[in-house]
PDB file of C-alpha atoms and ligand atoms in Angstrom:
ATOM      1  CA  MET R 233      10.959   6.704 -13.680  1.00 70.00           C
ATOM      2  CA  SER R 234       8.653   8.641 -11.270  1.00 91.00           C
ATOM      3  CA  VAL R 235       7.500   7.978  -8.120  1.00 97.00           C
ATOM      4  CA  ILE R 236       4.038   6.017  -7.884  1.00 98.00           C
ATOM      5  CA  ILE R 237       1.464   7.616  -6.045  1.00 98.00           C
ATOM      6  CA  ALA R 238      -1.412   5.375  -4.328  1.00 98.00           C
ATOM      7  CA  PRO R 239      -4.318   7.308  -2.465  1.00 98.00           C
ATOM      8  CA  SER R 240      -5.625   5.993   0.208  1.00 98.00           C
ATOM      9  CA  VAL R 241      -9.352   5.754  -0.315  1.00 98.00           C
ATOM     10  CA  LEU R 242      -9.754   4.979   3.404  1.00 98.00           C
ATOM     11  CA  SER R 243      -9.763   8.714   3.840  1.00 98.00           C
ATOM     12  CA  ALA R 244     -12.212   9.088   0.948  1.00 98.00           C
ATOM     13  CA  ASP R 245     -15.976   9.844   1.714  1.00 97.00           C
ATOM     14  CA  PHE R 246     -18.064   6.683   1.809  1.00 97.00           C
ATOM     15  CA  ALA R 247     -21.117   8.487   0.976  1.00 97.00           C
ATOM     16  CA  ASN R 248     -19.766   9.839  -2.265  1.00 98.00           C
ATOM     17  CA  ILE R 249     -17.396   7.210  -3.081  1.00 98.00           C
ATOM     18  CA  GLN R 250     -18.267   6.918  -7.255  1.00 98.00           C
ATOM     19  CA  ARG R 251     -17.253  11.096  -6.941  1.00 98.00           C
ATOM     20  CA  ASP R 252     -13.865  10.529  -4.973  1.00 98.00           C
ATOM     21  CA  VAL R 253     -13.019   7.758  -7.196  1.00 98.00           C
ATOM     22  CA  GLU R 254     -13.527   9.823 -10.272  1.00 98.00           C
ATOM     23  CA  LYS R 255     -11.699  12.226  -8.732  1.00 98.00           C
ATOM     24  CA  ILE R 256      -8.578  10.470  -8.521  1.00 98.00           C
ATOM     25  CA  ASN R 257      -9.297   9.179 -11.617  1.00 98.00           C
ATOM     26  CA  GLU R 258      -8.766  12.664 -13.120  1.00 98.00           C
ATOM     27  CA  SER R 259      -6.069  13.304 -11.124  1.00 98.00           C
ATOM     28  CA  THR R 260      -2.079  12.125 -11.740  1.00 98.00           C
ATOM     29  CA  ALA R 261      -2.436   9.367  -9.245  1.00 98.00           C
ATOM     30  CA  ASP R 262      -1.411   6.180 -10.261  1.00 98.00           C
ATOM     31  CA  TRP R 263      -2.944   3.400  -8.315  1.00 98.00           C
ATOM     32  CA  PHE R 264      -6.418   2.928  -5.874  1.00 99.00           C
ATOM     33  CA  HIS R 265      -4.679   1.720  -2.263  1.00 99.00           C
ATOM     34  CA  VAL R 266      -7.557  -0.167  -0.620  1.00 99.00           C
ATOM     35  CA  ASP R 267      -7.158  -1.034   3.369  1.00 98.00           C
ATOM     36  CA  ILE R 268      -9.121  -4.227   4.513  1.00 99.00           C
ATOM     37  CA  MET R 269      -9.317  -4.648   8.317  1.00 98.00           C
ATOM     38  CA  ASP R 270     -10.445  -7.676  10.099  1.00 98.00           C
ATOM     39  CA  GLY R 271     -10.753  -6.397  13.608  1.00 98.00           C
ATOM     40  CA  VAL R 272      -8.408  -9.158  14.550  1.00 98.00           C
ATOM     41  CA  PHE R 273      -5.035  -8.378  13.014  1.00 98.00           C
ATOM     42  CA  VAL R 274      -6.011  -4.418  13.580  1.00 98.00           C
ATOM     43  CA  PRO R 275      -7.652  -2.748  16.154  1.00 98.00           C
ATOM     44  CA  ASN R 276     -10.203  -1.751  13.446  1.00 98.00           C
ATOM     45  CA  ILE R 277     -12.775  -2.621  10.728  1.00 98.00           C
ATOM     46  CA  SER R 278     -12.593  -1.124   7.542  1.00 98.00           C
ATOM     47  CA  PHE R 279     -15.188  -2.260   4.850  1.00 98.00           C
ATOM     48  CA  GLY R 280     -15.163  -5.679   2.420  1.00 98.00           C
ATOM     49  CA  PHE R 281     -16.226  -6.981  -0.921  1.00 98.00           C
ATOM     50  CA  PRO R 282     -19.173  -5.185  -1.701  1.00 98.00           C
ATOM     51  CA  VAL R 283     -16.933  -1.952  -0.993  1.00 98.00           C
ATOM     52  CA  VAL R 284     -13.970  -3.279  -3.187  1.00 98.00           C
ATOM     53  CA  LYS R 285     -16.424  -4.158  -6.130  1.00 98.00           C
ATOM     54  CA  ALA R 286     -18.018  -0.675  -5.832  1.00 98.00           C
ATOM     55  CA  ILE R 287     -14.277   1.289  -6.443  1.00 98.00           C
ATOM     56  CA  LYS R 288     -13.871  -1.252  -8.968  1.00 98.00           C
ATOM     57  CA  LYS R 289     -16.769  -0.568 -11.081  1.00 98.00           C
ATOM     58  CA  HIS R 290     -15.385   2.951 -11.275  1.00 98.00           C
ATOM     59  CA  ALA R 291     -11.764   3.189 -11.146  1.00 98.00           C
ATOM     60  CA  THR R 292     -10.004   3.424 -14.206  1.00 98.00           C
ATOM     61  CA  LYS R 293      -6.308   2.769 -12.304  1.00 98.00           C
ATOM     62  CA  PRO R 294      -5.284  -0.140 -10.561  1.00 99.00           C
ATOM     63  CA  LEU R 295      -6.496  -1.560  -7.262  1.00 99.00           C
ATOM     64  CA  ASP R 296      -4.043  -1.955  -4.924  1.00 99.00           C
ATOM     65  CA  VAL R 297      -5.431  -3.733  -1.715  1.00 99.00           C
ATOM     66  CA  HIS R 298      -3.670  -3.717   1.412  1.00 99.00           C
ATOM     67  CA  LEU R 299      -5.122  -6.858   4.082  1.00 99.00           C
ATOM     68  CA  MET R 300      -4.544  -6.162   7.517  1.00 99.00           C
ATOM     69  CA  ILE R 301      -6.441  -9.576   8.279  1.00 99.00           C
ATOM     70  CA  VAL R 302      -5.786 -12.906   9.865  1.00 98.00           C
ATOM     71  CA  GLU R 303      -5.394 -15.960   7.648  1.00 98.00           C
ATOM     72  CA  PRO R 304      -5.249 -14.059   4.007  1.00 98.00           C
ATOM     73  CA  ASP R 305      -4.896 -17.193   2.219  1.00 98.00           C
ATOM     74  CA  ARG R 306      -8.675 -17.919   2.753  1.00 98.00           C
ATOM     75  CA  TYR R 307      -9.672 -14.786   0.466  1.00 98.00           C
ATOM     76  CA  ILE R 308      -7.107 -14.591  -1.948  1.00 98.00           C
ATOM     77  CA  GLN R 309      -9.294 -15.557  -4.716  1.00 98.00           C
ATOM     78  CA  ASP R 310     -12.234 -13.468  -3.733  1.00 98.00           C
ATOM     79  CA  PHE R 311     -10.168 -10.314  -3.963  1.00 99.00           C
ATOM     80  CA  LYS R 312      -9.483 -11.119  -7.436  1.00 99.00           C
ATOM     81  CA  ASN R 313     -12.823 -11.472  -8.246  1.00 98.00           C
ATOM     82  CA  ALA R 314     -13.556  -8.463  -6.313  1.00 98.00           C
ATOM     83  CA  GLY R 315     -10.948  -6.527  -8.424  1.00 98.00           C
ATOM     84  CA  ALA R 316      -7.956  -6.609  -6.887  1.00 99.00           C
ATOM     85  CA  ASP R 317      -4.493  -5.694  -9.385  1.00 99.00           C
ATOM     86  CA  ILE R 318      -2.101  -5.948  -6.284  1.00 99.00           C
ATOM     87  CA  LEU R 319      -2.581  -8.130  -3.072  1.00 99.00           C
ATOM     88  CA  THR R 320      -0.598  -7.079  -0.246  1.00 99.00           C
ATOM     89  CA  VAL R 321      -0.351  -9.477   2.786  1.00 99.00           C
ATOM     90  CA  HIS R 322       1.184  -8.874   6.067  1.00 99.00           C
ATOM     91  CA  LEU R 323       4.410 -10.723   6.929  1.00 99.00           C
ATOM     92  CA  GLU R 324       3.178 -11.081  10.881  1.00 98.00           C
ATOM     93  CA  ALA R 325      -0.012 -12.805   9.836  1.00 98.00           C
ATOM     94  CA  CYS R 326       1.283 -15.557   7.457  1.00 98.00           C
ATOM     95  CA  GLN R 327       2.528 -18.923   8.296  1.00 98.00           C
ATOM     96  CA  HIS R 328       4.004 -19.661   4.983  1.00 98.00           C
ATOM     97  CA  LEU R 329       4.506 -16.811   3.465  1.00 98.00           C
ATOM     98  CA  HIS R 330       5.934 -18.444   0.483  1.00 98.00           C
ATOM     99  CA  ARG R 331       2.823 -20.060  -0.318  1.00 98.00           C
ATOM    100  CA  THR R 332       0.745 -17.301   0.207  1.00 99.00           C
ATOM    101  CA  LEU R 333       2.772 -15.232  -2.529  1.00 99.00           C
ATOM    102  CA  HIS R 334       2.379 -17.851  -5.031  1.00 98.00           C
ATOM    103  CA  ALA R 335      -1.365 -18.472  -4.658  1.00 99.00           C
ATOM    104  CA  ILE R 336      -1.454 -14.952  -5.116  1.00 99.00           C
ATOM    105  CA  LYS R 337       0.291 -15.208  -8.418  1.00 98.00           C
ATOM    106  CA  GLU R 338      -1.321 -17.876  -9.442  1.00 98.00           C
ATOM    107  CA  ALA R 339      -4.603 -16.375  -9.258  1.00 99.00           C
ATOM    108  CA  GLY R 340      -3.522 -13.512 -11.593  1.00 99.00           C
ATOM    109  CA  MET R 341      -2.526 -10.547  -9.039  1.00 99.00           C
ATOM    110  CA  GLN R 342       0.739  -9.036  -8.351  1.00 99.00           C
ATOM    111  CA  ALA R 343       2.061  -9.800  -4.654  1.00 99.00           C
ATOM    112  CA  GLY R 344       2.766  -7.679  -1.933  1.00 99.00           C
ATOM    113  CA  ILE R 345       4.278  -8.439   1.417  1.00 99.00           C
ATOM    114  CA  ALA R 346       3.261  -5.497   4.258  1.00 99.00           C
ATOM    115  CA  ILE R 347       5.674  -5.200   7.697  1.00 99.00           C
ATOM    116  CA  ASN R 348       4.530  -3.835  10.586  1.00 99.00           C
ATOM    117  CA  PRO R 349       7.042  -1.156  12.193  1.00 98.00           C
ATOM    118  CA  HIS R 350       8.600  -3.447  14.324  1.00 98.00           C
ATOM    119  CA  THR R 351       9.189  -5.810  12.054  1.00 98.00           C
ATOM    120  CA  SER R 352      12.925  -6.039  10.909  1.00 98.00           C
ATOM    121  CA  VAL R 353      13.151  -5.799   6.656  1.00 98.00           C
ATOM    122  CA  GLU R 354      16.237  -8.471   7.276  1.00 98.00           C
ATOM    123  CA  LEU R 355      13.336 -11.031   7.998  1.00 98.00           C
ATOM    124  CA  LEU R 356      12.782 -10.562   4.250  1.00 98.00           C
ATOM    125  CA  THR R 357      15.861 -11.602   2.992  1.00 98.00           C
ATOM    126  CA  ASP R 358      14.950 -15.416   1.714  1.00 98.00           C
ATOM    127  CA  ILE R 359      11.884 -14.319   0.819  1.00 98.00           C
ATOM    128  CA  ILE R 360      12.306 -10.684  -1.295  1.00 98.00           C
ATOM    129  CA  THR R 361      12.849 -12.131  -4.785  1.00 98.00           C
ATOM    130  CA  GLN R 362       9.253 -13.760  -4.529  1.00 98.00           C
ATOM    131  CA  ALA R 363       7.723 -10.322  -3.718  1.00 98.00           C
ATOM    132  CA  ASP R 364       6.728  -7.925  -6.596  1.00 99.00           C
ATOM    133  CA  LEU R 365       6.246  -5.236  -3.470  1.00 99.00           C
ATOM    134  CA  VAL R 366       6.889  -4.229  -0.191  1.00 99.00           C
ATOM    135  CA  CYS R 367       4.765  -1.920   2.136  1.00 99.00           C
ATOM    136  CA  VAL R 368       6.971  -0.519   4.671  1.00 99.00           C
ATOM    137  CA  MET R 369       4.097   0.131   7.654  1.00 99.00           C
ATOM    138  CA  SER R 370       5.217   3.950   8.620  1.00 99.00           C
ATOM    139  CA  VAL R 371       2.488   3.754  11.404  1.00 99.00           C
ATOM    140  CA  ASN R 372       1.135   0.802  13.388  1.00 98.00           C
ATOM    141  CA  PRO R 373      -1.785   0.095  10.801  1.00 98.00           C
ATOM    142  CA  GLY R 374      -5.250   0.336  11.708  1.00 98.00           C
ATOM    143  CA  PHE R 375      -6.174   3.966  11.189  1.00 98.00           C
ATOM    144  CA  GLY R 376      -5.624   7.039   8.874  1.00 98.00           C
ATOM    145  CA  GLY R 377      -4.365   9.919   9.931  1.00 97.00           C
ATOM    146  CA  GLN R 378      -1.646   8.976  12.326  1.00 98.00           C
ATOM    147  CA  SER R 379       2.120  10.370  12.601  1.00 98.00           C
ATOM    148  CA  PHE R 380       4.822   9.049  10.505  1.00 98.00           C
ATOM    149  CA  ILE R 381       7.507   6.618  12.396  1.00 98.00           C
ATOM    150  CA  PRO R 382      10.794   8.548  11.448  1.00 98.00           C
ATOM    151  CA  GLN R 383      12.696   5.234  11.922  1.00 98.00           C
ATOM    152  CA  THR R 384      11.275   4.205   8.626  1.00 98.00           C
ATOM    153  CA  TYR R 385      13.842   6.533   6.466  1.00 98.00           C
ATOM    154  CA  GLN R 386      16.430   3.668   8.104  1.00 98.00           C
ATOM    155  CA  LYS R 387      14.314   0.908   7.353  1.00 98.00           C
ATOM    156  CA  VAL R 388      13.742   1.787   3.532  1.00 98.00           C
ATOM    157  CA  LYS R 389      17.603   2.257   3.009  1.00 98.00           C
ATOM    158  CA  ARG R 390      18.184  -0.916   3.918  1.00 98.00           C
ATOM    159  CA  LEU R 391      15.472  -2.767   2.557  1.00 98.00           C
ATOM    160  CA  LYS R 392      16.759  -0.906  -0.943  1.00 98.00           C
ATOM    161  CA  GLN R 393      20.036  -2.358  -0.132  1.00 98.00           C
ATOM    162  CA  LEU R 394      18.225  -5.936   0.406  1.00 98.00           C
ATOM    163  CA  ILE R 395      16.836  -5.709  -2.985  1.00 98.00           C
ATOM    164  CA  ASN R 396      19.668  -4.565  -5.123  1.00 98.00           C
ATOM    165  CA  ASP R 397      21.845  -7.381  -3.367  1.00 98.00           C
ATOM    166  CA  SER R 398      19.040  -9.794  -3.963  1.00 98.00           C
ATOM    167  CA  GLY R 399      18.297  -8.673  -7.677  1.00 97.00           C
ATOM    168  CA  SER R 400      14.902  -8.718  -6.869  1.00 98.00           C
ATOM    169  CA  SER R 401      12.814  -6.402  -8.567  1.00 97.00           C
ATOM    170  CA  ALA R 402       9.885  -5.632  -5.706  1.00 98.00           C
ATOM    171  CA  LYS R 403       8.981  -2.046  -5.402  1.00 98.00           C
ATOM    172  CA  ILE R 404       9.191   0.001  -2.081  1.00 98.00           C
ATOM    173  CA  GLU R 405       5.865   1.103  -0.842  1.00 99.00           C
ATOM    174  CA  ILE R 406       5.448   3.506   2.429  1.00 99.00           C
ATOM    175  CA  ASP R 407       2.207   3.704   4.133  1.00 99.00           C
ATOM    176  CA  GLY R 408       1.207   5.524   6.789  1.00 98.00           C
ATOM    177  CA  GLY R 409       1.685   9.504   7.588  1.00 98.00           C
ATOM    178  CA  VAL R 410       2.974  10.720   4.290  1.00 98.00           C
ATOM    179  CA  ASN R 411       2.861  14.097   3.188  1.00 98.00           C
ATOM    180  CA  ILE R 412       4.875  16.598   1.337  1.00 98.00           C
ATOM    181  CA  ASN R 413       7.779  16.965   4.269  1.00 98.00           C
ATOM    182  CA  ASN R 414       8.703  13.401   4.534  1.00 98.00           C
ATOM    183  CA  ALA R 415       8.239  12.550   0.653  1.00 98.00           C
ATOM    184  CA  PRO R 416      11.479  13.765  -0.239  1.00 97.00           C
ATOM    185  CA  LEU R 417      13.680  11.969   1.952  1.00 98.00           C
ATOM    186  CA  LEU R 418      11.198   8.941   1.649  1.00 98.00           C
ATOM    187  CA  ILE R 419      12.263   8.761  -2.316  1.00 98.00           C
ATOM    188  CA  GLU R 420      16.066   9.812  -1.621  1.00 97.00           C
ATOM    189  CA  ALA R 421      15.872   6.610   0.651  1.00 98.00           C
ATOM    190  CA  GLY R 422      14.542   4.299  -2.182  1.00 98.00           C
ATOM    191  CA  ALA R 423      10.769   4.550  -2.040  1.00 98.00           C
ATOM    192  CA  ASP R 424       8.959   3.621  -5.304  1.00 98.00           C
ATOM    193  CA  VAL R 425       5.380   4.184  -3.984  1.00 98.00           C
ATOM    194  CA  LEU R 426       3.884   6.678  -1.812  1.00 98.00           C
ATOM    195  CA  VAL R 427       0.460   6.032  -0.309  1.00 98.00           C
ATOM    196  CA  ALA R 428      -1.381   9.147   0.934  1.00 98.00           C
ATOM    197  CA  GLY R 429      -4.545   9.084   2.666  1.00 98.00           C
ATOM    198  CA  ASN R 430      -5.557  11.988   5.141  1.00 98.00           C
ATOM    199  CA  PHE R 431      -3.053  14.324   3.326  1.00 98.00           C
ATOM    200  CA  VAL R 432      -4.519  13.997  -0.023  1.00 98.00           C
ATOM    201  CA  PHE R 433      -8.728  13.473   1.176  1.00 98.00           C
ATOM    202  CA  SER R 434      -8.153  16.350   3.637  1.00 98.00           C
ATOM    203  CA  SER R 435      -6.516  18.933   1.400  1.00 98.00           C
ATOM    204  CA  ALA R 436      -8.393  21.627  -0.225  1.00 97.00           C
ATOM    205  CA  ASP R 437      -7.394  20.676  -3.632  1.00 98.00           C
ATOM    206  CA  PRO R 438      -6.549  17.060  -3.748  1.00 98.00           C
ATOM    207  CA  LEU R 439      -5.809  16.840  -7.294  1.00 98.00           C
ATOM    208  CA  LYS R 440      -3.309  19.795  -6.656  1.00 98.00           C
ATOM    209  CA  THR R 441      -1.690  17.607  -3.350  1.00 98.00           C
ATOM    210  CA  ILE R 442      -1.745  14.492  -5.596  1.00 98.00           C
ATOM    211  CA  SER R 443       0.310  16.533  -8.336  1.00 98.00           C
ATOM    212  CA  ASP R 444       2.359  18.265  -6.051  1.00 97.00           C
ATOM    213  CA  LEU R 445       3.398  14.732  -4.564  1.00 98.00           C
ATOM    214  CA  LYS R 446       4.252  13.291  -8.148  1.00 97.00           C
ATOM    215  CA  GLN R 447       6.636  16.295  -8.712  1.00 95.00           C
ATOM    216  CA  ILE R 448       8.885  15.420  -6.043  1.00 92.00           C
ATOM    217  CA  GLY R 449       9.038  12.301  -7.109  1.00 76.00           C
ATOM    218  CA  SER R 450      10.101  13.796 -10.671  1.00 80.00           C
ATOM    219  CA  HIS R 451      12.441  16.032  -9.378  1.00 64.00           C
ATOM    220  CA  THR R 452      14.169  13.753  -6.803  1.00 54.00           C
ATOM    221  CA  LEU R 453      14.759  10.422  -9.213  1.00 49.00           C
TER     222      LEU R 453
HETATM  223  C1  DX5 Z 945      -3.023   2.370   7.724  1.00 67.40           C
HETATM  224  C2  DX5 Z 945      -3.586   2.208   6.323  1.00 67.40           C
HETATM  225  C3  DX5 Z 945      -3.089   3.225   5.574  1.00 67.40           C
HETATM  226  C4  DX5 Z 945      -4.121   4.455   5.722  1.00 67.40           C
HETATM  227  C5  DX5 Z 945      -3.026   5.509   5.158  1.00 67.40           C
HETATM  228  O1  DX5 Z 945      -3.473   1.291   8.610  1.00 67.40           O
HETATM  229  O2  DX5 Z 945      -3.090   0.804   5.896  1.00 67.40           O
HETATM  230  O3  DX5 Z 945      -2.992   3.065   4.217  1.00 67.40           O
HETATM  231  O4  DX5 Z 945      -5.101   4.631   4.979  1.00 67.40           O
HETATM  232  O5  DX5 Z 945      -3.445   6.852   5.742  1.00 67.40           O
HETATM  233  P1  DX5 Z 945      -2.593   7.930   5.962  1.00 67.40           P
HETATM  234  O6  DX5 Z 945      -1.918   8.750   4.605  1.00 67.40           O
HETATM  235  O7  DX5 Z 945      -4.018   8.861   6.428  1.00 67.40           O
HETATM  236  O8  DX5 Z 945      -1.715   7.611   7.310  1.00 67.40           O
HETATM  237 ZN1   ZN Z 946      -2.960   0.749   3.356  1.00 67.40          ZN
END
């Protein structure tokens, strides 16, 4: 199976969101990565339900919604109603992560866990079999266009081992500073999903950039 590419709409042009969503529809990308920031869990505010609904209205591919918010349990059903297909919460934001993952699945979505750069993958040992996705943050969350943290490669290798040992079917997603240079090593380390915001939307030809990332995945795997 080739790598899943999830362009992050945080870097899209919000004055032309329909146009940018349709561009991704036409591309070889697999998912839309949708970043929700509350100004508390992270030092930035992105957007809320009306924008997620607007993206959903035009998107022909699944919405991979990444919640960078405190108390995510309060909004699970709202994100389902807004069109989320995959809902990812931060381990650092959840007191009862097992309960939260099950609430997401009961609402009819796939459940993901995101971990910040300082959070060890070993903390996932007793929850990994409950997750459909682990989002490894390769920047400190809050902003698009930041530099990739190289320590991520080691984390991904350890996480892949943990997933294999546990029999979990969780996918490994990498989020932050992904580009054509680090993508091959990330895939080799065990990444299944690559999120790319700035690298895709700031490029001269986003469709070609997406297809270049996708090609790396099909060659390496
Ligand atoms: C960062 C967000 C990322 C971001 C990625 O807090 O979670 O999804 O949009 O953007 P780039 O690829 O520009 O780092
Ligand atoms: Zn994200």
